[in-house]
Short mmCIF file of C-alpha atoms in Angstrom, two decimals:
data_model
loop_
_atom_site.label_atom_id
_atom_site.label_comp_id
_atom_site.label_asym_id
_atom_site.label_seq_id
_atom_site.Cartn_x
_atom_site.Cartn_y
_atom_site.Cartn_z
CA UNK Q 19 -36.07 -65.75 19.56
CA UNK Q 20 -35.27 -62.39 20.97
CA UNK Q 21 -31.56 -63.05 20.62
CA UNK Q 22 -32.00 -64.04 16.99
CA UNK Q 23 -33.94 -60.85 16.30
CA UNK Q 24 -31.23 -58.61 17.88
CA UNK Q 25 -28.41 -60.41 16.02
CA UNK Q 26 -30.15 -60.04 12.65
CA UNK Q 27 -30.77 -56.32 13.34
CA UNK Q 28 -27.09 -55.75 14.18
CA UNK Q 29 -25.98 -57.60 11.03
CA UNK Q 30 -28.38 -55.61 8.85
CA UNK Q 31 -27.09 -52.32 10.27
CA UNK Q 32 -23.46 -53.35 9.82
CA UNK Q 33 -24.06 -54.45 6.24
CA UNK Q 34 -25.96 -51.25 5.41
CA UNK Q 35 -23.20 -48.96 6.70
CA UNK Q 36 -20.42 -50.69 4.82
CA UNK Q 37 -21.86 -50.43 1.32
CA UNK Q 38 -19.74 -48.68 -1.33
CA UNK Q 39 -21.17 -45.48 -2.87
CA UNK Q 40 -23.16 -45.89 -6.04
CA UNK Q 41 -22.02 -44.33 -9.31
CA UNK Q 42 -24.31 -41.31 -8.73
CA UNK Q 43 -22.73 -40.50 -5.34
CA UNK Q 44 -19.89 -37.94 -5.25
CA UNK Q 45 -16.37 -39.31 -5.03
CA UNK Q 46 -14.39 -38.82 -1.87
CA UNK Q 47 -11.17 -38.30 -3.86
CA UNK Q 48 -10.39 -34.56 -3.65
CA UNK Q 49 -7.45 -34.74 -6.07
CA UNK Q 50 -9.85 -35.08 -8.99
CA UNK Q 51 -11.65 -31.81 -8.16
CA UNK Q 52 -8.67 -29.48 -7.88
CA UNK Q 53 -8.69 -26.51 -10.22
CA UNK Q 54 -5.41 -25.18 -11.53
CA UNK Q 55 -5.27 -21.45 -12.22
CA UNK Q 56 -2.55 -19.73 -14.17
CA UNK Q 57 -1.42 -16.29 -12.98
CA UNK Q 58 -2.10 -13.70 -15.69
CA UNK Q 59 -1.03 -10.55 -13.83
CA UNK Q 60 2.69 -9.76 -13.92
CA UNK Q 61 4.59 -11.15 -10.97
CA UNK Q 62 6.28 -8.60 -8.74
CA UNK Q 63 10.00 -9.20 -8.82
CA UNK Q 64 12.14 -8.90 -5.72
CA UNK Q 65 13.99 -5.59 -5.78
CA UNK Q 66 17.71 -6.15 -5.31
CA UNK Q 67 19.16 -2.90 -6.72
CA UNK Q 68 16.89 -0.12 -5.46
CA UNK Q 69 18.77 2.67 -7.28
CA UNK Q 70 18.42 0.98 -10.66
CA UNK Q 71 14.74 0.22 -10.05
CA UNK Q 72 14.09 3.81 -8.96
CA UNK Q 73 15.73 5.17 -12.11
CA UNK Q 74 13.81 2.71 -14.28
CA UNK Q 75 10.45 3.67 -12.77
CA UNK Q 76 11.27 7.38 -13.02
CA UNK Q 77 12.04 6.95 -16.73
CA UNK Q 78 8.78 5.08 -17.26
CA UNK Q 79 6.82 7.82 -15.50
CA UNK Q 80 8.48 10.66 -17.42
CA UNK Q 81 7.78 8.89 -20.72
CA UNK Q 82 4.09 9.71 -20.23
CA UNK Q 83 3.03 12.99 -21.90
CA UNK Q 84 2.39 15.91 -19.50
CA UNK Q 85 4.73 14.49 -16.82
CA UNK Q 86 7.49 17.05 -16.31
CA UNK Q 87 9.53 15.03 -13.83
CA UNK Q 88 9.26 12.00 -11.58
CA UNK Q 89 10.95 10.95 -8.36
CA UNK Q 90 10.96 7.43 -7.04
CA UNK Q 91 11.93 6.05 -3.66
CA UNK Q 92 12.24 2.31 -3.08
CA UNK Q 93 11.88 0.87 0.43
CA UNK Q 94 12.34 -2.86 0.66
CA UNK Q 95 10.11 -4.27 -2.06
CA UNK Q 96 7.82 -1.23 -2.41
CA UNK Q 97 8.25 1.76 -4.72
CA UNK Q 98 6.62 5.18 -4.33
CA UNK Q 99 6.62 7.37 -7.45
CA UNK Q 100 5.88 11.08 -7.25
CA UNK Q 101 5.13 12.84 -10.51
CA UNK Q 102 5.37 16.54 -11.22
CA UNK Q 103 2.68 17.82 -13.60
CA UNK Q 104 1.98 21.29 -14.95
CA UNK Q 105 0.21 23.36 -12.27
CA UNK Q 106 -2.27 24.74 -14.80
CA UNK Q 107 -3.93 21.37 -15.49
CA UNK Q 108 -7.38 20.84 -14.01
CA UNK Q 109 -8.03 18.05 -11.52
CA UNK Q 110 -9.62 15.68 -14.05
CA UNK Q 111 -6.62 15.92 -16.39
CA UNK Q 112 -4.22 15.35 -13.46
CA UNK Q 113 -6.16 12.21 -12.58
CA UNK Q 114 -5.92 11.01 -16.17
CA UNK Q 115 -2.16 11.57 -16.29
CA UNK Q 116 -1.72 9.83 -12.93
CA UNK Q 117 -3.77 6.87 -14.20
CA UNK Q 118 -1.63 6.72 -17.35
CA UNK Q 119 1.53 6.56 -15.24
CA UNK Q 120 0.04 3.81 -13.07
CA UNK Q 121 -0.92 1.90 -16.23
CA UNK Q 122 2.64 2.16 -17.57
CA UNK Q 123 4.08 1.00 -14.24
CA UNK Q 124 1.65 -1.92 -14.09
CA UNK Q 125 3.27 -3.41 -17.19
CA UNK Q 126 6.70 -3.34 -15.51
CA UNK Q 127 7.50 -6.23 -13.14
CA UNK Q 128 9.10 -3.83 -10.63
CA UNK Q 129 6.34 -1.24 -10.84
CA UNK Q 130 3.31 -3.51 -10.73
CA UNK Q 131 2.63 -2.64 -7.06
CA UNK Q 132 4.13 0.86 -7.03
CA UNK Q 133 2.31 3.77 -5.43
CA UNK Q 134 1.83 6.81 -7.67
CA UNK Q 135 1.15 10.30 -6.34
CA UNK Q 136 0.70 13.59 -8.17
CA UNK Q 137 0.75 15.72 -5.03
CA UNK Q 138 3.39 18.43 -5.45
CA UNK Q 139 4.35 18.43 -1.78
CA UNK Q 140 4.78 14.65 -1.66
CA UNK Q 141 6.79 14.76 -4.87
CA UNK Q 142 9.16 17.27 -3.27
CA UNK Q 143 9.43 15.16 -0.13
CA UNK Q 144 10.18 12.06 -2.21
CA UNK Q 145 12.91 14.05 -3.94
CA UNK Q 146 14.34 15.02 -0.53
CA UNK Q 147 14.23 11.39 0.66
CA UNK Q 148 15.97 10.23 -2.53
CA UNK Q 149 18.65 12.93 -2.10
CA UNK Q 150 19.20 11.87 1.53
CA UNK Q 151 19.53 8.23 0.48
CA UNK Q 152 22.09 9.16 -2.16
CA UNK Q 153 23.95 11.27 0.42
CA UNK Q 154 24.24 8.23 2.70
CA UNK Q 155 21.52 9.23 5.21
CA UNK Q 156 18.63 6.90 4.34
CA UNK Q 157 17.12 6.44 7.80
CA UNK Q 158 17.60 9.98 9.07
CA UNK Q 159 16.33 11.53 5.86
CA UNK Q 160 13.31 9.25 5.78
CA UNK Q 161 12.47 9.94 9.42
CA UNK Q 162 12.71 13.72 8.93
CA UNK Q 163 10.48 13.70 5.87
CA UNK Q 164 7.93 11.38 7.49
CA UNK Q 165 7.80 13.69 10.51
CA UNK Q 166 7.13 16.62 8.17
CA UNK Q 167 4.43 14.69 6.32
CA UNK Q 168 2.73 13.64 9.55
CA UNK Q 169 2.93 17.20 10.82
CA UNK Q 170 0.97 18.35 7.79
CA UNK Q 171 -1.54 15.51 7.89
CA UNK Q 172 -2.35 15.65 11.59
CA UNK Q 173 -4.97 18.28 12.42
CA UNK Q 174 -4.37 20.91 15.06
CA UNK Q 175 -7.36 21.14 17.36
CA UNK Q 176 -7.75 24.29 19.45
CA UNK Q 177 -8.95 22.26 22.46
CA UNK Q 178 -5.64 20.35 22.45
CA UNK Q 179 -3.59 23.52 22.99
CA UNK Q 180 -2.52 23.92 26.59
CA UNK Q 181 -1.21 27.10 28.08
CA UNK Q 182 1.94 26.52 30.12
CA UNK Q 183 1.62 28.06 33.58
CA UNK Q 184 5.21 29.36 33.78
CA UNK Q 185 5.22 31.30 30.45
CA UNK Q 186 2.91 34.09 31.49
CA UNK Q 187 3.64 37.57 30.31
CA UNK Q 188 3.04 40.85 32.16
CA UNK Q 189 -0.32 41.34 33.87
CA UNK Q 190 -0.96 37.58 33.89
CA UNK Q 191 -1.72 37.58 30.16
CA UNK Q 192 -0.80 34.76 27.84
CA UNK Q 193 1.13 35.45 24.58
CA UNK Q 194 -2.13 36.01 22.68
CA UNK Q 195 -2.96 38.87 25.03
CA UNK Q 196 -5.94 37.15 26.64
CA UNK Q 197 -6.10 36.87 30.42
CA UNK Q 198 -5.78 33.36 31.84
CA UNK Q 199 -8.96 31.78 33.21
#
């Protein structure tokens, strides 16, 4: 009797686990639930001719009113566009012009991910980098300009200044005229 009871319990459990899902149960087929999305933003094209792309983006930037000149440098698949704007414009107007340039570049497949700056110093440095690239010194010119940029960005902390022990002037005074501690 006990054996019959255990066998019927095992059969009931096996039959209960193997039932197919009812129509209300979710389907296990994941192919039916895939959502297909179409890309609406412009695709960034691979830059093959960096000079032509740089000229194209410069022309787009200078087509915006209030932009006096533009300089573009392309590294790999990234473009940096520096714009030169009238110095007399207030900050809000400069931001509006910079936004207008970014909007124009967004519509171009090469400029969709470009970086736009209206900083006069960076614009000049971009011009120097572009000139070095055209002169056949792309790596050296880039390294020099990046060193200059980093030199301006990095703060100089007075506590980091160390007085060399062998450059003491007369009367054990340092160049600033203060006695050494």
